[in-house]
Amino acid sequence: MWTPDMKGIKDMWRYSIVFLLLAGSCSVWAQNVVFIAEAGANKIGIKDNVQVQYTVKDAQNLQSISPPLTSDFAIVGGPYQSSSSAVNVIGNRMVQSQSITLTYVLQPRHEGNFIIPPVVAKDAAGHTYQSNAITIQVVAGSMQQQRRQPQQRDPFGQDDDAMAMLQRMQQMQQQQMQMMQQSRGLQQQQQQMQQQRQQQQQPDPPVDEAQLKKDLFIKVTVDKNKVHEGEQVTASYKLYTRIPMQVDISKLPSLNGFWTQDFDIPRPPKPTEETYNGRKYQVLLLKKSALFPQQTGTLELDEAEAKGVARIIQTVKRRLSDIFGDPFGGTMMMNDPAFNNSFYTAQAYRDVKVDLKSDPVKITVEPLTEKGKPADYGGAVGNFTISSKTDKQNITTDDVATLTYTITGTGNLKLIEAPKPVLPDGLETYDPKIVDTITGRSNAISGSKIISYAITPHTPGDYDIPGISFTYFDPKKNAYVTAHTEPIKLHVTAGKNYNTRQNSGNAAMKDIHDNITTPINGLIFNSKPLVLSGGYLSLYLLPLLALLFILIWKRRDEEQSKDTVKLRSKRANKIALQRLVTAKRLLQQGSKTPFYEEISKAIWLYLSDKLNIPLSSLSRDAATEAMSSRKIPATLQKELDNVIWECETALYASGGSKQMEHTYEAAIKVISDLEDVFKA
């Protein structure tokens, strides 16, 4: 008879009960959320790092997991996210479980025993789950051993000991119940924290304008602050910067009271290093000009302006959430109290708009001394030499000879009045042809002014063209210096078209002598009163005739003066057109700088002749005032100002041939329109 083993029955019964409990609770186990934190090592050195893993299992629609926040460790890596899923068959049931793991790399800040507090996870329904805390000991030096990485296992898999697993599961369920009880209170705290965060939102710190002005500015430097009228002043407009920037010139100075000549500088500008006020800067040369003051007194250089963007470095305070964000794409993590109240300080780049202006510079201009000033002084200031020559020394009355004066040196070449030759009778000349050639643009304007006169002889013979004197003011000597040219001989013979004239004067004299028949004995004396004699009456008539002659001469001089103004006005358009023809040729050649100089000359010379203002006294203000008095339309004045502005800014703009063509067409139009107004 078979007798059952009572001990075996008891063991079988016990394990059957455990199996039934497990089978009955599988659905609950798979549906309860468990949150576990594990460290790669519980003891590390101060020079070591440690990995910490946070694993959440069976959370539905997980939204966020807060990072481990502690002042004892710095986060140097992570979070690195991984996920896994498993399917378990228990009895006749299949249960699916999922887990998400975040891994952080921490570095200890100091030695000691530390506790990394629990972190919080949240799902879409607002449920909150809390992990366990981790204890780590930090010692001096480095452990010099392989870190024990968290085992990649399912911490919730079936244990070999069923009773141990059951106890562990019961502990988890108790912990879950406690966390669920705190959920409602945590949700209220979340709302409060969200309101506090909105109130505590840190705006960008204000820009330190004083520091920005020290790091980025435009400066005008001049080589002299006190000069004589007509003496060159070299002005340089520079951009100083210690920070990254991108700015463009928005306004160049209008140099009223000066005649200007720009120097050639690299395009685009090349930065150089310069020390200013004990600080090193990258310096860009924007504009360099030779200024020749045309009036005395205190003149001011207007400011140059530039606009753009500068990149500055600021210390900013940001929330820790700006570093980590939400690895699950949700928004719940941003409302976590611990996460929301954690800030960090860092250096950040920020782009700001800048408006730069240079400080105005004042220049004192003294008048030229009257001591030793000759009557024929032509306004030359600098250091010059003069020479003369003719292209031919032997010509006929049918030919034309060219007499050329060349003034060479450094100074206000373009403002020098052309010297006039003194020609003997029998030679005739007309208005000269003047060419300015600039050969040096380093620190001083140097070159030559070439004045050519066409000479036409009328009578054969040998002529001596006397030399001329040329006077300039030397600022270094503070005195006038006079240079002279050598006399020139010219031999003229009769040409094919020369007709010998009859000596009508000698024939007339012969006829007169032949008809004189006044013998001495035939003289008749007529006795008349003295007051009626011609000699006596002439004593009274001569002063009256002299006064009448002076009045007539003065009126004639005034008429000639008026005719001179009228003559200048008539020839203004012709000279302007000649300049524009030259500018057209330079446009076709692609010579940018000479092109804009020629356009500028055409406009300023036209205005000088039309407005009857000497070129040395002509400025924008003077031209505007004169045009307004002549009722030139404001729109036409604006068009004229635009053309002048394009010529001045052409060397600093990036426009090519299209811009040159636009300037050329605009110059033709504005001169034509002005001519119509002046003729009206």
XYZ file of C-alpha atoms in Angstrom, residues 19-488:
470
model
C 3.000 29.531 -7.627
C -0.691 30.353 -7.355
C 0.090 33.635 -5.646
C 2.574 34.513 -8.384
C 0.160 33.540 -11.136
C -2.620 35.505 -9.556
C -0.538 38.622 -9.107
C 1.242 38.662 -12.448
C -1.191 41.103 -13.952
C -0.780 43.439 -11.015
C 3.007 43.112 -11.039
C 3.218 43.915 -14.707
C 1.013 46.979 -14.225
C 2.731 48.509 -11.155
C 5.557 51.045 -11.753
C 8.877 50.400 -10.048
C 11.713 52.977 -10.037
C 15.254 51.840 -9.097
C 18.582 53.778 -8.937
C 21.923 51.934 -9.114
C 25.550 53.189 -8.975
C 28.453 51.622 -10.853
C 30.536 51.705 -7.648
C 29.863 52.540 -4.019
C 33.430 53.690 -3.402
C 35.426 55.880 -5.813
C 38.419 58.219 -5.777
C 38.214 61.999 -5.995
C 39.811 61.730 -9.462
C 37.332 59.098 -10.674
C 33.917 59.254 -12.307
C 30.954 57.043 -11.521
C 27.963 55.966 -13.606
C 24.500 56.126 -12.094
C 21.524 54.417 -13.762
C 17.850 55.166 -13.190
C 15.471 52.463 -14.423
C 11.674 52.907 -14.591
C 9.592 49.830 -15.344
C 6.014 49.622 -16.605
C 5.280 53.364 -16.572
C 2.506 54.274 -18.965
C 3.195 57.424 -21.086
C 6.235 58.495 -19.085
C 6.795 62.244 -19.478
C 9.905 63.188 -17.498
C 12.659 62.077 -15.140
C 14.465 64.740 -13.110
C 18.292 64.588 -13.067
C 20.285 63.780 -9.920
C 20.763 67.168 -8.293
C 23.438 67.380 -5.625
C 26.131 69.886 -4.753
C 28.590 67.034 -4.040
C 28.769 65.795 -7.647
C 28.992 67.458 -11.056
C 27.236 65.985 -14.085
C 29.918 65.472 -16.744
C 27.986 63.171 -19.069
C 24.480 62.106 -19.994
C 21.709 61.545 -19.802
C 22.121 58.528 -22.103
C 18.777 56.856 -22.717
C 18.035 53.181 -23.422
C 14.825 51.155 -23.352
C 13.910 47.446 -23.255
C 10.822 45.269 -23.279
C 10.178 41.640 -22.185
C 7.345 39.112 -22.457
C 6.911 36.547 -19.649
C 4.599 33.472 -19.757
C 3.172 32.612 -16.370
C 0.871 29.628 -16.419
C -1.474 30.186 -19.277
C -0.992 33.959 -19.281
C 1.445 36.148 -21.232
C 2.555 39.372 -19.518
C 4.509 42.167 -21.277
C 6.779 44.588 -19.356
C 8.739 47.678 -20.485
C 11.575 49.639 -18.901
C 13.420 52.908 -19.620
C 16.942 53.579 -18.327
C 18.767 56.925 -18.041
C 22.512 56.885 -17.360
C 24.496 59.836 -15.940
C 28.233 60.208 -15.440
C 29.049 62.032 -12.198
C 32.304 63.491 -10.938
C 32.842 64.088 -7.194
C 33.607 67.599 -6.035
C 35.209 66.661 -2.675
C 35.939 63.675 -0.414
C 33.521 62.125 2.077
C 30.409 59.951 2.355
C 27.561 61.344 0.275
C 23.967 60.483 -0.480
C 22.554 61.156 -3.924
C 18.892 61.945 -3.160
C 16.017 60.215 -4.962
C 14.885 61.547 -8.327
C 11.287 61.834 -9.495
C 9.595 60.479 -12.612
C 6.153 61.558 -13.891
C 3.703 60.202 -16.392
C 1.113 61.877 -18.570
C -1.638 61.293 -16.010
C 0.267 63.317 -13.419
C 1.368 60.329 -11.310
C 4.734 60.760 -9.575
C 7.263 57.989 -8.858
C 10.357 58.300 -6.683
C 13.579 56.279 -6.894
C 15.710 55.110 -4.009
C 18.700 57.133 -2.753
C 22.311 56.097 -3.470
C 25.236 56.225 -1.008
C 28.741 56.738 -2.419
C 32.042 57.071 -0.568
C 34.678 59.353 -2.110
C 38.312 58.904 -1.055
C 41.570 60.597 -2.042
C 43.310 59.795 -5.299
C 41.974 57.205 -7.732
C 40.788 53.682 -7.064
C 42.685 52.471 -10.164
C 40.283 49.634 -10.749
C 37.625 48.763 -13.213
C 34.319 50.292 -12.383
C 31.541 47.874 -11.838
C 28.967 48.840 -14.390
C 25.296 48.405 -13.525
C 24.214 44.976 -14.707
C 22.036 45.087 -17.727
C 19.407 42.806 -16.359
C 15.780 42.950 -15.654
C 15.728 43.882 -11.945
C 12.212 42.602 -11.802
C 12.713 39.155 -13.411
C 11.790 35.916 -11.725
C 14.074 35.113 -8.759
C 15.329 31.658 -8.004
C 13.814 31.952 -4.596
C 10.083 32.532 -5.128
C 9.471 33.618 -1.541
C 12.258 36.275 -1.735
C 10.742 37.655 -4.900
C 7.318 37.787 -3.327
C 8.673 39.750 -0.381
C 10.456 42.131 -2.711
C 7.307 42.660 -4.734
C 5.275 43.359 -1.603
C 7.827 46.012 -0.556
C 7.536 47.656 -3.949
C 3.769 47.687 -3.750
C 3.902 49.313 -0.320
C 6.292 51.963 -1.644
C 4.003 52.522 -4.620
C 0.995 53.036 -2.347
C 2.889 55.659 -0.350
C 3.891 57.474 -3.519
C 0.313 57.447 -4.813
C -0.849 59.030 -1.552
C 1.617 61.862 -2.054
C 0.620 62.398 -5.681
C -2.145 64.882 -4.994
C 0.034 67.015 -2.765
C 2.852 66.948 -5.307
C 0.508 68.096 -8.050
C -0.428 71.128 -5.992
C 3.244 71.838 -5.393
C 3.862 71.596 -9.127
C 1.302 74.283 -9.847
C 2.844 76.565 -7.264
C 6.335 75.931 -8.628
C 5.187 76.700 -12.160
C 3.828 80.058 -11.043
C 7.063 80.802 -9.182
C 9.094 79.887 -12.252
C 7.148 82.296 -14.414
C 7.810 85.031 -11.859
C 11.494 84.105 -11.558
C 12.197 83.887 -15.313
C 15.617 85.417 -15.799
C 15.745 87.970 -18.633
C 18.907 88.677 -20.576
C 21.179 90.969 -18.571
C 21.382 94.564 -19.841
C 24.172 95.521 -22.200
C 27.044 97.369 -20.576
C 27.034 100.368 -22.921
C 30.126 101.918 -21.346
C 32.149 98.743 -21.851
C 30.794 98.305 -25.389
C 31.966 101.817 -26.281
C 35.422 100.916 -25.004
C 35.528 97.724 -27.069
C 34.151 99.112 -30.356
C 34.359 102.694 -31.627
C 35.289 104.971 -34.549
C 38.078 107.487 -34.031
C 39.221 110.404 -36.185
C 42.897 111.352 -36.042
C 44.561 114.355 -37.691
C 48.259 115.024 -38.061
C 47.765 118.724 -37.197
C 45.199 120.686 -35.211
C 46.563 124.119 -36.110
C 47.403 125.037 -39.729
C 47.487 127.933 -42.175
C 44.803 128.518 -44.771
C 45.424 126.117 -47.657
C 47.872 123.947 -45.691
C 47.280 120.188 -45.860
C 45.771 118.315 -42.907
C 45.736 114.519 -43.109
C 42.653 112.996 -41.472
C 42.226 109.253 -40.863
C 38.939 107.596 -39.921
C 39.594 104.298 -38.121
C 37.435 101.564 -36.602
C 38.823 100.121 -33.344
C 37.468 96.774 -32.106
C 38.217 94.134 -29.476
C 35.129 92.009 -30.187
C 33.680 90.244 -33.259
C 31.527 92.612 -35.287
C 30.058 93.288 -38.702
C 29.394 96.973 -39.395
C 28.948 99.087 -42.513
C 29.573 102.789 -43.017
C 26.217 104.587 -42.976
C 27.436 108.189 -43.213
C 30.729 109.763 -44.196
C 31.618 113.231 -42.905
C 30.698 116.257 -44.999
C 33.884 118.290 -44.874
C 32.529 121.827 -45.196
C 35.221 124.461 -45.487
C 37.781 122.021 -46.906
C 38.880 120.926 -50.331
C 39.565 117.204 -50.039
C 41.656 114.645 -51.839
C 41.326 111.011 -50.747
C 44.262 108.658 -50.353
C 44.320 105.174 -51.817
C 43.678 102.553 -49.110
C 43.137 98.771 -49.339
C 39.638 97.595 -50.251
C 38.407 95.767 -48.286
C 40.333 97.238 -45.329
C 43.060 95.056 -43.839
C 43.125 94.919 -40.026
C 46.216 95.984 -38.130
C 47.018 95.775 -34.434
C 47.305 98.999 -32.475
C 47.580 99.843 -28.774
C 45.269 102.609 -27.565
C 44.942 103.655 -23.920
C 46.955 100.611 -22.891
C 44.661 98.122 -24.671
C 45.284 96.244 -27.918
C 42.769 96.657 -30.744
C 42.214 95.385 -34.243
C 42.099 98.554 -36.354
C 40.469 99.026 -39.776
C 41.257 102.162 -41.798
C 37.925 103.353 -43.247
C 38.947 106.643 -44.889
C 42.086 108.734 -45.222
C 41.894 112.202 -46.751
C 44.068 115.219 -47.371
C 42.127 118.292 -46.264
C 42.937 121.784 -47.489
C 41.080 124.459 -45.452
C 39.619 127.232 -47.598
C 38.641 129.617 -44.827
C 40.068 130.804 -41.560
C 38.755 130.256 -38.051
C 37.845 127.085 -36.179
C 36.597 124.366 -38.527
C 35.013 121.137 -37.337
C 35.196 117.725 -38.955
C 31.757 116.115 -38.851
C 31.402 112.666 -37.345
C 31.444 109.475 -39.367
C 28.681 106.960 -38.608
C 28.455 103.173 -38.892
C 25.753 100.621 -38.071
C 25.864 96.881 -37.614
C 25.989 94.024 -35.149
C 28.569 93.241 -32.469
C 28.978 89.978 -30.580
C 29.561 90.423 -26.842
C 30.246 87.917 -24.062
C 28.024 88.064 -20.959
C 27.721 86.131 -17.719
C 24.191 84.736 -17.630
C 22.168 82.771 -15.086
C 20.108 79.948 -16.563
C 17.983 77.120 -15.234
C 19.428 73.642 -15.272
C 16.572 72.612 -17.530
C 18.223 74.672 -20.290
C 21.074 72.116 -20.271
C 19.158 68.838 -20.099
C 15.755 69.719 -21.469
C 13.219 66.891 -21.391
C 14.563 63.622 -22.873
C 10.982 62.381 -23.361
C 9.682 65.426 -25.236
C 7.221 66.293 -22.480
C 6.727 69.330 -20.288
C 6.225 67.754 -16.838
C 9.938 67.681 -16.061
C 10.158 71.445 -16.394
C 7.696 71.819 -13.515
C 9.598 69.617 -11.103
C 10.417 71.627 -7.919
C 14.019 70.444 -7.631
C 14.666 70.767 -11.333
C 12.938 74.140 -11.608
C 14.888 75.748 -8.768
C 18.323 74.720 -10.037
C 20.391 77.350 -11.865
C 23.842 77.523 -13.401
C 26.111 80.456 -14.338
C 27.892 80.486 -17.688
C 29.547 82.716 -20.295
C 27.236 83.279 -23.268
C 27.570 85.059 -26.618
C 25.015 87.680 -27.529
C 24.582 89.706 -30.728
C 23.564 93.328 -30.207
C 22.923 96.165 -32.634
C 25.411 99.022 -32.553
C 25.299 102.615 -33.823
C 28.785 104.094 -33.918
C 29.707 107.769 -34.189
C 33.103 109.366 -34.155
C 33.752 112.390 -31.982
C 34.016 115.695 -33.883
C 37.490 117.152 -34.312
C 38.216 120.875 -34.361
C 40.991 122.422 -36.448
C 42.202 125.994 -36.041
C 42.986 127.668 -39.377
C 45.136 130.801 -39.341
C 45.253 133.290 -42.230
C 48.377 133.554 -44.353
C 50.706 136.318 -43.320
C 50.561 139.543 -45.320
C 54.275 140.095 -44.867
C 56.034 139.573 -48.171
C 52.844 138.585 -49.992
C 53.134 139.567 -53.681
C 50.257 141.115 -55.559
C 50.080 138.220 -58.044
C 49.987 135.479 -55.377
C 47.819 132.610 -56.711
C 46.963 130.704 -53.500
C 49.624 127.964 -53.652
C 50.495 126.466 -50.241
C 53.129 123.768 -49.931
C 56.506 123.220 -51.573
C 56.741 123.566 -55.372
C 58.964 124.127 -58.393
C 57.988 125.568 -61.779
C 59.358 125.116 -65.285
C 58.409 126.301 -68.794
C 58.958 125.139 -72.347
C 57.548 125.341 -75.879
C 57.038 122.440 -78.213
C 58.547 124.469 -81.096
C 61.114 127.254 -81.360
C 60.780 127.915 -85.097
C 57.305 128.308 -86.558
C 55.498 130.149 -89.352
C 52.547 132.488 -89.129
C 50.387 129.534 -90.164
C 51.448 127.387 -87.170
C 50.502 127.256 -83.505
C 53.077 126.799 -80.724
C 52.268 125.389 -77.285
C 53.739 127.086 -74.236
C 53.631 124.815 -71.175
C 54.157 125.664 -67.508
C 54.612 122.718 -65.132
C 54.197 123.195 -61.378
C 55.474 120.182 -59.410
C 55.506 119.538 -55.693
C 53.462 118.781 -52.593
C 50.447 120.779 -51.473
C 47.139 122.121 -52.737
C 47.903 121.494 -56.403
C 44.304 121.570 -57.615
C 43.635 124.966 -56.032
C 46.556 126.803 -57.598
C 45.596 129.543 -60.044
C 47.142 129.155 -63.483
C 50.012 131.623 -64.136
C 49.585 133.834 -67.195
C 52.381 134.504 -69.703
C 53.346 138.002 -70.798
C 53.505 137.929 -74.612
C 55.071 140.543 -76.855
C 53.081 142.247 -79.627
C 52.544 139.965 -82.575
C 51.739 136.888 -80.467
C 48.281 135.930 -79.229
C 46.986 133.225 -76.841
C 43.698 131.867 -75.502
C 42.408 130.158 -72.335
C 44.817 127.477 -71.127
C 44.300 123.731 -70.923
C 44.961 122.520 -67.359
C 45.745 118.945 -66.332
C 46.236 117.864 -62.697
C 48.321 114.728 -62.204
C 48.482 113.203 -58.723
C 51.493 110.912 -58.381
C 51.768 110.464 -54.597
C 49.065 109.474 -52.115
C 51.034 108.085 -49.172
C 51.054 110.814 -46.505
C 50.934 113.962 -48.627
C 49.299 114.833 -51.928
C 52.032 115.357 -54.525
C 52.063 115.606 -58.275
C 52.047 118.167 -61.074
C 49.808 120.862 -62.479
C 50.359 121.274 -66.209
C 49.138 124.536 -67.826
C 49.304 124.685 -71.638
C 48.768 127.859 -73.724
C 48.284 127.773 -77.511
C 50.234 130.697 -79.066
C 49.361 132.058 -82.505
C 51.816 134.434 -84.246
C 50.543 137.199 -86.568
C 53.755 138.802 -87.760
C 57.107 137.252 -88.698
C 60.049 138.069 -86.483
C 62.070 137.012 -83.458
C 60.216 137.131 -80.171
C 61.378 136.897 -76.567
C 58.738 135.458 -74.245
C 59.805 136.667 -70.797
C 59.915 134.315 -67.819
C 57.230 134.483 -65.173
C 57.347 134.399 -61.384
C 55.426 131.860 -59.307
C 54.957 132.411 -55.582
C 53.860 129.851 -53.003
C 53.565 129.902 -49.217
C 55.821 127.428 -47.414
C 54.201 126.462 -44.055
C 57.480 125.088 -42.705
C 59.250 128.402 -43.309
C 56.123 130.452 -42.569
C 57.096 132.639 -45.516
C 56.458 133.197 -49.204
C 58.863 131.685 -51.729
C 59.093 132.904 -55.334
C 60.341 130.747 -58.193
C 61.058 131.947 -61.737
C 61.034 130.445 -65.229
C 63.585 131.109 -67.933
C 62.794 133.326 -70.960
C 61.915 131.550 -74.170
